Tab-separated table of C-alpha atoms in Angstrom:
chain	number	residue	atom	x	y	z
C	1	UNK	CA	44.401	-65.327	-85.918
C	2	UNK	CA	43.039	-61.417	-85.513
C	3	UNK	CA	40.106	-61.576	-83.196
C	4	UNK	CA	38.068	-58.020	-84.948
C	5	UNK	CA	36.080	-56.672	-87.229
C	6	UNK	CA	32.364	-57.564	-87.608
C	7	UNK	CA	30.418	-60.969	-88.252
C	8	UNK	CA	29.336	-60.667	-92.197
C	9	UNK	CA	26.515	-63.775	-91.797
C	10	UNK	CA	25.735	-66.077	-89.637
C	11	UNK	CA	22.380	-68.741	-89.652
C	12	UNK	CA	22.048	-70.532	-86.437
C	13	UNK	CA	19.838	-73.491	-85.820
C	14	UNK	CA	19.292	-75.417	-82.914
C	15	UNK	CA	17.397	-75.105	-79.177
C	16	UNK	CA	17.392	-72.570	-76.727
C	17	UNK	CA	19.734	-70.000	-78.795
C	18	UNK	CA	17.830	-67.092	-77.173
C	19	UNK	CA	19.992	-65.618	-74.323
C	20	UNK	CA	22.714	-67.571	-75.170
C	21	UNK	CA	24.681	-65.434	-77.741
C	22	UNK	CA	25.462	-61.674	-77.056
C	23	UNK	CA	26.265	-60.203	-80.131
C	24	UNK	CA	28.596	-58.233	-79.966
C	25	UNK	CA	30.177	-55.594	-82.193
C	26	UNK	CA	33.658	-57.261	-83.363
C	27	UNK	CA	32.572	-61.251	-82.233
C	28	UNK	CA	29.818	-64.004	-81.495
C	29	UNK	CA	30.297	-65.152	-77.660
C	30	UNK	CA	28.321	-68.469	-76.941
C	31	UNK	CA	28.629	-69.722	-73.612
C	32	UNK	CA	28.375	-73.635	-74.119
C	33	UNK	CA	25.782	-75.791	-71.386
C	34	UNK	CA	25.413	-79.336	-71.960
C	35	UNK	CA	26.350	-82.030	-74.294
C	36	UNK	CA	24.679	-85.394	-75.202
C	37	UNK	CA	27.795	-87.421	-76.295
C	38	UNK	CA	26.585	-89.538	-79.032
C	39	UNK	CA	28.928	-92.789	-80.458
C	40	UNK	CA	30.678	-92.327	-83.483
C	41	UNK	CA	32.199	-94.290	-86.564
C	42	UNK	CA	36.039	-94.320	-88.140
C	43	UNK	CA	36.651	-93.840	-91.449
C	44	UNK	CA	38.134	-97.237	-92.316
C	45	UNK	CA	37.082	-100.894	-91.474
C	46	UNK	CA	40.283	-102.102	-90.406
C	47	UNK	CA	42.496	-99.603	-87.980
C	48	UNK	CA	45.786	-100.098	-86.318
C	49	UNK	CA	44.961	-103.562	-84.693
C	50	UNK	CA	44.549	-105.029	-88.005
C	51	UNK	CA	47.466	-102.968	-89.878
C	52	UNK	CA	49.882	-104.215	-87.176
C	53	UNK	CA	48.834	-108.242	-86.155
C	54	UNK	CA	51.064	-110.780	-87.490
C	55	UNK	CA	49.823	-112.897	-90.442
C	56	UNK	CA	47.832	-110.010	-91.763
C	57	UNK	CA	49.252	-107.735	-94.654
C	58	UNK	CA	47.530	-104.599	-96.862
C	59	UNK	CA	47.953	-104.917	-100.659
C	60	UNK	CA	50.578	-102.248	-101.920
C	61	UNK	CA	51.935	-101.794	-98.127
C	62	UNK	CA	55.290	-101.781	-96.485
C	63	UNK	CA	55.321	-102.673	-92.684
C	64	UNK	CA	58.225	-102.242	-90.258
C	65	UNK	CA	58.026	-103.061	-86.599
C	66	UNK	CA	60.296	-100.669	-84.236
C	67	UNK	CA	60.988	-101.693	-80.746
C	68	UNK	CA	62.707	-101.220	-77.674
C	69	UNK	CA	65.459	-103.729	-77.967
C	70	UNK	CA	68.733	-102.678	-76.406
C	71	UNK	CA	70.918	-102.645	-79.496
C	72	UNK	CA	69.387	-105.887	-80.909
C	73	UNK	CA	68.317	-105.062	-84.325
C	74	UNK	CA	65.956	-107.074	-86.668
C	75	UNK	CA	65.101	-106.993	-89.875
C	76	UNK	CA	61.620	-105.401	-88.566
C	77	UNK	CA	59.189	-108.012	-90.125
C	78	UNK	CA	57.607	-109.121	-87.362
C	79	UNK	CA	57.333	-107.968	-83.612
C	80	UNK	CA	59.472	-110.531	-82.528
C	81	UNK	CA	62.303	-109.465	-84.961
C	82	UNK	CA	61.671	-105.956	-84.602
C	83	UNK	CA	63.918	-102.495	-85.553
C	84	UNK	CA	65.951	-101.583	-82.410
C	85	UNK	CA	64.642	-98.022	-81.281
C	86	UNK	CA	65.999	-97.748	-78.412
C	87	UNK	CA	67.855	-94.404	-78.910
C	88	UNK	CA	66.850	-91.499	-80.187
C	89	UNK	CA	69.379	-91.524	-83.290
C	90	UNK	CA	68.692	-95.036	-84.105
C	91	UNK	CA	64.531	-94.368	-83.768
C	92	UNK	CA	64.979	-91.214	-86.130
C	93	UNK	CA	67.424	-92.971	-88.433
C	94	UNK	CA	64.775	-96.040	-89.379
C	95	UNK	CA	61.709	-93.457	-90.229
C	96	UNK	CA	63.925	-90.989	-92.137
C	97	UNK	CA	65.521	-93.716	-94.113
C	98	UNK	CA	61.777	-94.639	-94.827
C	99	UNK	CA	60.955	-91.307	-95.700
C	100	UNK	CA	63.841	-90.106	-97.573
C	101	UNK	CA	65.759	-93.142	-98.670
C	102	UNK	CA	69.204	-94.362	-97.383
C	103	UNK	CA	72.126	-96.800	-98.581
C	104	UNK	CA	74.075	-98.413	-95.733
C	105	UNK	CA	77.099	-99.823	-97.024
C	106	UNK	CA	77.701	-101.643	-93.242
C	107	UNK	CA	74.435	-103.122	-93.158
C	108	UNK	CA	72.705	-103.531	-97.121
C	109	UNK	CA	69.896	-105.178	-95.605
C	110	UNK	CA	68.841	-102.197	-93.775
C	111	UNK	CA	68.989	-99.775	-96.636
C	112	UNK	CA	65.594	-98.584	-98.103
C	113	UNK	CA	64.195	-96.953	-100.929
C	114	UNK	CA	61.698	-93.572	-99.935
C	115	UNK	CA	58.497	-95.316	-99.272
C	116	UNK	CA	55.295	-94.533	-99.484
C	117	UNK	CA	52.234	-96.047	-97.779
C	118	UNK	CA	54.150	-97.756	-95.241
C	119	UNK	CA	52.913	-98.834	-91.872
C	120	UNK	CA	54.999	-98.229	-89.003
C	121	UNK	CA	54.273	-100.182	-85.541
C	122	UNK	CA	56.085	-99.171	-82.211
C	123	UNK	CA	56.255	-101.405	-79.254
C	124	UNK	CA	55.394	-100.657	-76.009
C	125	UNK	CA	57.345	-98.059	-74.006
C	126	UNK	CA	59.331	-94.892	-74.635
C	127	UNK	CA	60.577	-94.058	-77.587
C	128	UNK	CA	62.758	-90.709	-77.377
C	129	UNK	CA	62.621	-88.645	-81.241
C	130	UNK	CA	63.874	-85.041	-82.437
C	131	UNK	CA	60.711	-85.348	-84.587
C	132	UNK	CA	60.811	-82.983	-87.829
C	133	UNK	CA	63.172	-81.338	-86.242
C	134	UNK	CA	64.738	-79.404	-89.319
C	135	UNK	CA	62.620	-80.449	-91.608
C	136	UNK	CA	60.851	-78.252	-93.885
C	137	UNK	CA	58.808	-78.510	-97.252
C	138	UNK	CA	59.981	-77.693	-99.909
C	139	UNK	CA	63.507	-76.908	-98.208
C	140	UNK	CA	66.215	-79.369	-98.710
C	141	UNK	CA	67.445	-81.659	-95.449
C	142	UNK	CA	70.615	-80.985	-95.154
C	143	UNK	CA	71.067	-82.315	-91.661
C	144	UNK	CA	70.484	-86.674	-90.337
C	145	UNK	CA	68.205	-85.321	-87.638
C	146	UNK	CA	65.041	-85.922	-87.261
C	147	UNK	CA	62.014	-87.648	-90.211
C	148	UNK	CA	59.166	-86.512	-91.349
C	149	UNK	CA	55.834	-88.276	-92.292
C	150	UNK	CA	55.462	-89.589	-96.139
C	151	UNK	CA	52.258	-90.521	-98.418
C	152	UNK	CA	50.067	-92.953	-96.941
C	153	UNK	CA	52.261	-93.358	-93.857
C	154	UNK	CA	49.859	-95.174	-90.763
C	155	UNK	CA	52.180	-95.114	-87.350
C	156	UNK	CA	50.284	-96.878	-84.838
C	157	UNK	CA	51.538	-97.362	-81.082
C	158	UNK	CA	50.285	-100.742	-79.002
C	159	UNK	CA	47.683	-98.304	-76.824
C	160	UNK	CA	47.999	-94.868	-75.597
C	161	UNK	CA	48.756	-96.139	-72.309
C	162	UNK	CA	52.131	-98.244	-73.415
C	163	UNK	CA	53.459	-96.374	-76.132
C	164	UNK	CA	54.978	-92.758	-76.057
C	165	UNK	CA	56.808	-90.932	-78.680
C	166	UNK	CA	58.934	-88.583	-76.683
C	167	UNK	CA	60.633	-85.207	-77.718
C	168	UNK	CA	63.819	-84.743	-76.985
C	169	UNK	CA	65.433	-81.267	-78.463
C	170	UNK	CA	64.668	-78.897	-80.498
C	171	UNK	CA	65.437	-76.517	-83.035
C	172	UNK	CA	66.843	-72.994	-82.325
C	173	UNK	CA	66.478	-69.988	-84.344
C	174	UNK	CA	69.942	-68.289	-84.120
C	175	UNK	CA	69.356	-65.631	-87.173
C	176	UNK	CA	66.515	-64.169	-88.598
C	177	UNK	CA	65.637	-65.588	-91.427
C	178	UNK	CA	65.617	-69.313	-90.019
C	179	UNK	CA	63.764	-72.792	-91.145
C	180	UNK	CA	60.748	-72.398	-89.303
C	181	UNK	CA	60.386	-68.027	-89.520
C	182	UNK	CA	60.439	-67.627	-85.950
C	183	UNK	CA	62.067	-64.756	-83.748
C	184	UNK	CA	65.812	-65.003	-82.997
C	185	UNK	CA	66.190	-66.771	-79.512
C	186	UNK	CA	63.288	-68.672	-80.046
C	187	UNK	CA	62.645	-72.559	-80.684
C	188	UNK	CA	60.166	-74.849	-82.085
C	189	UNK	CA	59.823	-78.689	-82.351
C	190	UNK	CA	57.041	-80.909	-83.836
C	191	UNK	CA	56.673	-84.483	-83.226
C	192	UNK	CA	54.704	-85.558	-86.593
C	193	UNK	CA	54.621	-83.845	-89.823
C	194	UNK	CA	54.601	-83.994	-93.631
C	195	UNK	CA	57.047	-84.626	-95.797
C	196	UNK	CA	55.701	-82.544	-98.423
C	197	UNK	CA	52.230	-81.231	-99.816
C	198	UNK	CA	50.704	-84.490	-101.555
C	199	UNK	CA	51.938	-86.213	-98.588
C	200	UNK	CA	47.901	-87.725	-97.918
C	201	UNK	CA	46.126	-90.338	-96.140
C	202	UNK	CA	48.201	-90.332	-92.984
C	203	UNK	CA	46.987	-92.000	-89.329
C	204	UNK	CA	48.627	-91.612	-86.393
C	205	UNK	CA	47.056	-93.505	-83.464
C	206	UNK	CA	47.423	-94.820	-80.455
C	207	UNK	CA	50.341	-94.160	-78.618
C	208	UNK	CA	50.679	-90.919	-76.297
C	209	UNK	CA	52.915	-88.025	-77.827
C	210	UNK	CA	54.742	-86.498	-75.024
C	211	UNK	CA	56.399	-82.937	-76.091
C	212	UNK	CA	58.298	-83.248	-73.139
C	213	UNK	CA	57.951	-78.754	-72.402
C	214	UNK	CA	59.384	-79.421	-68.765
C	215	UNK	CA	62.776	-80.873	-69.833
C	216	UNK	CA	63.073	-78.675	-73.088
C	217	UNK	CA	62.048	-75.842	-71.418
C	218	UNK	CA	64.997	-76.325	-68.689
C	219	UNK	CA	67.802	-76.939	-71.370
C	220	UNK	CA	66.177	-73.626	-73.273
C	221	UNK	CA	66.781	-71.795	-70.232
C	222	UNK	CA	70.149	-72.466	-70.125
C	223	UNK	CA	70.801	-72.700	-73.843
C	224	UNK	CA	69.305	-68.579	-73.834
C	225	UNK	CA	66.094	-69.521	-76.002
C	226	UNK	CA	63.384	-67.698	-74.611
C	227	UNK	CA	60.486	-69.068	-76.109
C	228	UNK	CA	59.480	-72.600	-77.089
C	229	UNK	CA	56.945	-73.440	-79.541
C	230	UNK	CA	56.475	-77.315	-79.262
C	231	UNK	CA	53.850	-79.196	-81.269
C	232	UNK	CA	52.350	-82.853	-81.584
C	233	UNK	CA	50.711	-83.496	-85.110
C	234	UNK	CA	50.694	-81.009	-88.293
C	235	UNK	CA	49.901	-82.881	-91.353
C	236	UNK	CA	50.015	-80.221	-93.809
C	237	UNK	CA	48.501	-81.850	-96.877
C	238	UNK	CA	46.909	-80.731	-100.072
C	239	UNK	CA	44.742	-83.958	-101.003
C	240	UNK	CA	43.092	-84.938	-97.054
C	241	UNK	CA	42.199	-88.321	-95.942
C	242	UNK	CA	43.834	-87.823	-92.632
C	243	UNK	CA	42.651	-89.877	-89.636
C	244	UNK	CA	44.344	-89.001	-86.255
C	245	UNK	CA	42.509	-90.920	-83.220
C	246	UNK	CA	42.877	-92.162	-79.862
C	247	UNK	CA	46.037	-90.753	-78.817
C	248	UNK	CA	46.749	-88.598	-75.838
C	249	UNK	CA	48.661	-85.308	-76.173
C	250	UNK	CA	51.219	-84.014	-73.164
C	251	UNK	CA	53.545	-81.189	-72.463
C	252	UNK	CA	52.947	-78.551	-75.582
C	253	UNK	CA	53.575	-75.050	-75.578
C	254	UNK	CA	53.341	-72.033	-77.862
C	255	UNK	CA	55.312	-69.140	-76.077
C	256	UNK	CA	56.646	-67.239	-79.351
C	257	UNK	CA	52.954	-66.145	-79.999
C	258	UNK	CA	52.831	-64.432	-76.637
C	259	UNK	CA	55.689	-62.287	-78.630
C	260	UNK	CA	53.369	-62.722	-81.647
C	261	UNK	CA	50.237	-63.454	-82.189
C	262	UNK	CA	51.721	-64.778	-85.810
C	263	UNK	CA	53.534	-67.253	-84.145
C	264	UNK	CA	50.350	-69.244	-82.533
C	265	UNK	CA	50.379	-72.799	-82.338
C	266	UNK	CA	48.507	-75.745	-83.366
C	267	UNK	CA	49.762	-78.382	-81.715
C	268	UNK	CA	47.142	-81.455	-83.766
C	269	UNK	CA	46.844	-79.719	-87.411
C	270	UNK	CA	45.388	-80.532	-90.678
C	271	UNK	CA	45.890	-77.894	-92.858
C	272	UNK	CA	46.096	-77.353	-96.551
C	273	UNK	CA	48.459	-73.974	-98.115
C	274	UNK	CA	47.959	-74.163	-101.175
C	275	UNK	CA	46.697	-70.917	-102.742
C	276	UNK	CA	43.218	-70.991	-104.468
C	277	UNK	CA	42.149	-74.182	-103.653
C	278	UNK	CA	38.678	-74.761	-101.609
C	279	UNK	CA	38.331	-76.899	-98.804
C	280	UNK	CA	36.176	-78.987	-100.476
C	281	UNK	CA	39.843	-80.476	-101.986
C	282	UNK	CA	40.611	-81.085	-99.030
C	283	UNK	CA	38.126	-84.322	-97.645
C	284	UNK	CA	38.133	-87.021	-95.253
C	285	UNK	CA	39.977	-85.458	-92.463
C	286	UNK	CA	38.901	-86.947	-88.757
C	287	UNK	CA	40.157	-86.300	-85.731
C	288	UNK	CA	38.413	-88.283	-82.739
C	289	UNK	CA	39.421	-89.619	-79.202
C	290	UNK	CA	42.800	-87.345	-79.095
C	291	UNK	CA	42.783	-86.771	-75.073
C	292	UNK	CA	45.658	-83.091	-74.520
C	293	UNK	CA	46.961	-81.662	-71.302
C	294	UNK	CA	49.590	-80.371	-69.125
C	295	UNK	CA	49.555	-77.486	-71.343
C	296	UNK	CA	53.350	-75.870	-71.168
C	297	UNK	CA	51.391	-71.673	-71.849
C	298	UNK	CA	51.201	-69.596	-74.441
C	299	UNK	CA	49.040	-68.780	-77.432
C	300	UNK	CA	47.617	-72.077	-79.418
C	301	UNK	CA	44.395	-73.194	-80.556
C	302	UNK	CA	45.039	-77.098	-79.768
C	303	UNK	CA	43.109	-78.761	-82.210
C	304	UNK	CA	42.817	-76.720	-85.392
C	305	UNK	CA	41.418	-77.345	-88.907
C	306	UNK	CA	42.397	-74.779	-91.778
C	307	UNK	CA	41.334	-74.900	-95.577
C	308	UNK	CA	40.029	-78.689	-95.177
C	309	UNK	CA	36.922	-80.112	-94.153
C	310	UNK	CA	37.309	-82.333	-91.163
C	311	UNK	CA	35.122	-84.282	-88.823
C	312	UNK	CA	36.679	-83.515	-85.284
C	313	UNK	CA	34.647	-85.197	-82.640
C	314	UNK	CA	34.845	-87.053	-79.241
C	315	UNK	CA	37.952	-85.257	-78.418
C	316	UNK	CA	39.054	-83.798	-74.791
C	317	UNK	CA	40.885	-80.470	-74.628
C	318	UNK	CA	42.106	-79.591	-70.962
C	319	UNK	CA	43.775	-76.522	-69.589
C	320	UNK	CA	44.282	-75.248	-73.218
C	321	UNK	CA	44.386	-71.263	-74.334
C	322	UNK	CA	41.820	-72.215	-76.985
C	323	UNK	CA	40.784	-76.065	-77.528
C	324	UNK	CA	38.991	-76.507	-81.367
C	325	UNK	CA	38.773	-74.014	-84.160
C	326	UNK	CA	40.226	-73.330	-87.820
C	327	UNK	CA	39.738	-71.138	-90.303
C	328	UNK	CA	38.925	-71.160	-94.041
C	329	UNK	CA	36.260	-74.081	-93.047
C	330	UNK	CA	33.920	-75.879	-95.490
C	331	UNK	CA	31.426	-78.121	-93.906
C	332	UNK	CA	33.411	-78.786	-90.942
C	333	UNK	CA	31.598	-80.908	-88.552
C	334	UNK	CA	32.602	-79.952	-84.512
C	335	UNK	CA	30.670	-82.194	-82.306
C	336	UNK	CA	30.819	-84.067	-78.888
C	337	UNK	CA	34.122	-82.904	-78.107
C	338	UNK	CA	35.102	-81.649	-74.103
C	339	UNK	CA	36.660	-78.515	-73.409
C	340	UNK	CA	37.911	-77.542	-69.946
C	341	UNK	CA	39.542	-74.789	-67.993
C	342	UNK	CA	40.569	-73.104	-71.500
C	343	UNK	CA	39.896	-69.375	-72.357
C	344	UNK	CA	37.834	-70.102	-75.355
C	345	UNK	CA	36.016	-73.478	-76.180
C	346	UNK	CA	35.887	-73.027	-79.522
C	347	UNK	CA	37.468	-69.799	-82.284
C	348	UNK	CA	36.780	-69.323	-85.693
C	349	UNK	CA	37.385	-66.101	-87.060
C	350	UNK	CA	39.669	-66.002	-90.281
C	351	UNK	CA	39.234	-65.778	-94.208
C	352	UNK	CA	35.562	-67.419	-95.691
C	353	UNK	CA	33.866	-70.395	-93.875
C	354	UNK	CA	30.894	-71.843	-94.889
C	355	UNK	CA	28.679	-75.011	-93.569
C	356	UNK	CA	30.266	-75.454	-90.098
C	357	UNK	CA	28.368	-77.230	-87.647
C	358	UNK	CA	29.166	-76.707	-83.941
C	359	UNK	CA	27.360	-79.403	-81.645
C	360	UNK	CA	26.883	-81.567	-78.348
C	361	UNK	CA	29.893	-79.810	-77.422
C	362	UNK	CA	30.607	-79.339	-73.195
C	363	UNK	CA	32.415	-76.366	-72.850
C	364	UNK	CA	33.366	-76.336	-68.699
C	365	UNK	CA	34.463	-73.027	-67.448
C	366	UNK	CA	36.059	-71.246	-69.816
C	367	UNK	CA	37.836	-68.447	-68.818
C	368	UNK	CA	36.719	-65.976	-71.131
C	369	UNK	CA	34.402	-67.215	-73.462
C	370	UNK	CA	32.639	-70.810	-74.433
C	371	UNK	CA	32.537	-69.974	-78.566
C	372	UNK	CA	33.683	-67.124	-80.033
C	373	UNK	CA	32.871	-66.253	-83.983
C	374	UNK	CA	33.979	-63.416	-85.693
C	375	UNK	CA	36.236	-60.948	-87.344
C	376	UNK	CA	37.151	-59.690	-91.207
C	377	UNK	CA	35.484	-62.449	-92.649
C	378	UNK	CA	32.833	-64.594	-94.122
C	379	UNK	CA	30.378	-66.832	-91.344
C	380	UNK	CA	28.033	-67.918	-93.530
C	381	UNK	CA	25.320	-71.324	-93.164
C	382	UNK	CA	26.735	-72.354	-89.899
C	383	UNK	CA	24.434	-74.368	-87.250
C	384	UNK	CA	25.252	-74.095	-83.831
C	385	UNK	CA	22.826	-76.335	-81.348
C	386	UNK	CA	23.054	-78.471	-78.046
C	387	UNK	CA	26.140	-77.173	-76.566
């Protein structure tokens, strides 16, 4: 995201503004002060407890339960007779079957139509995953590596302290072009993302989603890749309804962008390409209780929001180049979220946004700045108070 250019309008409300913003000719620099945490609500009545107890099911729903079972492997109907995921290529297998269909002639009770809104719940412990891996939408999977997310997919852990989704390569960029656009001698790897654009209504939730940058970055080393980009959640959606909450984030990195700015990284995304739409098309996005550190370096905005309007809130960023920010905002709502030891707290300054609101953030030594906003663009109706 360019950081130049001059602020086109801005309307602030709140307390104590004077003093706090220097205005200066290419940005808005707001050093943040306090924050008065407040309680918030999720979007739906029942969350991952309910989608994943025994006895209960959701009307139009598919449930499979994965575990870590040593080879043994159920039929996945209950926790007791659960999918064995106890290897990376049998973990990967059961979610891309979900996601793109599969017909195993040794086992017909295992093969699957693609399915949509299905519910996945993992068993405690570590479950290892080349994620999207090759993945890309709108380009065919040629490879049996890796899934990727599907409509009205909900994959809940048993608590962000016993599940993990670890991963475990990634993909390289030999030639230019490649998959993922990147510079030759590069790599990239995301844990979570879509399977295509009307791929909506996703959750992803408690469980801890471990990029795993000190074990990738040794094999890079020695496999001549000199720059990782590794990501946790990018749900790339047109239609929205996107909940990701109380999961912790570990060991991501965006490198390539310290070749590029153009190759930042988000590492938790909701995002929406689709040319000429609004944001407004793109609702009932929340991200909330999503605790990321051990920050691998490079350039990333951690928790990022583009052409969607999104309620991000009660979220802890630490050690991050940049922890919240987007571009191409409607009424985005920012609020009692935790930023520390980052550069900036909080960066918007790309394309039009209208009706952010930026509030009862803490913003704890940042390095260089506590909000910046600014640039080639349109700032228009935002309120900015109690930071």
């Amino acid at each position: 995201m360019a950081r130049s250019s001059k602020i086109k309008r801005v309307v602030f409300r709140g307390r104590s503004l004077k003093g706090w913003i220097a205005l200066l000719a290419s940005a808005v620099c707001i050093v943040a002060l306090s924050v008065d945490a407040s309680a918030s609500t999720s979007p739906a009545a029942n969350g991952s407890t309910a989608d994943c107890q025994s006895g209960t099911s959701q009307s139009g729903f598919t449930r499979v339960y994965i575990a870590l079972r040593n080879g043994q492997d159920g039929s996945g109907k209950s926790a007791d007779d659960a999918r064995d995921g106890s290897s990376l290529e049998k973990f990967d297998r059961i979610l891309r079957c979900y996601s793109e269909g599969c017909n195993d002639p040794a086992a017909p009770n295992k093969s699957v139509s693609k399915t949509d809104n299905l519910i996945v719940c993992l068993g405690p412990g570590t479950f290892r995953t080349e994620g999207s891996y090759d993945y890309v939408i709108y380009v065919p999977h040629s490879s049996n590596r890796g899934f990727a997310l599907g409509k009205g997919w909900k994959v809940h852990g048993s608590g962000a302290d016993k599940t993990t989704v670890q991963l475990s390569s990634y993909l390289p960029a030999r030639t230019v072009p490649n998959p993922r656009n990147v510079p030759a001698g590069t790599a990239t790897g995301v844990v979570f993302s879509t399977s295509s654009d009307d791929a909506s209504d996703i959750e992803v939730s408690d469980l801890t989603i471990d990029d795993n940058y000190p074990e990738l970055k040794s094999l890079a080393n020695k496999d001549g890749i000199k720059a990782l980009n590794l990501e946790a959640v990018q749900l790339r959606s047109d239609r929205g309804h996107n909940w990701i909450h109380d999961i912790n984030v570990l060991h991501t990195s965006g490198e390539i962008g310290t070749i590029d700015e153009k190759w930042e990284t988000f590492p938790v995304w909701i995002y929406s390409v689709k040319v000429g739409t609004l944001p407004q098309e793109n609702v009932g996005n929340v991200v909330e209780r999503v605790n990321m550190s051990s920050y691998g370096g490079g350039q990333c905005t951690a928790i990022a929001v583009a052409n969607a309007v999104a309620d991000v809130r009660n979220n802890r960023v630490d050690g991050y180049q940049i922890a919240y920010g987007g571009w191409a905002l409607g009424p985005a709502h920012f609020h009692d979220n935790i930023a520390v030891g980052t550069e900036y707290g909080f960066n918007i300054d790309s394309l039009v946004n209208r009706g952010v609101v930026i509030e009862r953030n803490l913003i704890v030594h940042p390095r260089k700045c506590g909000i910046v906003i600014g640039g080639s663009a349109t700032y228009a109706d935002f309120i900015i108070k109690d930071n």
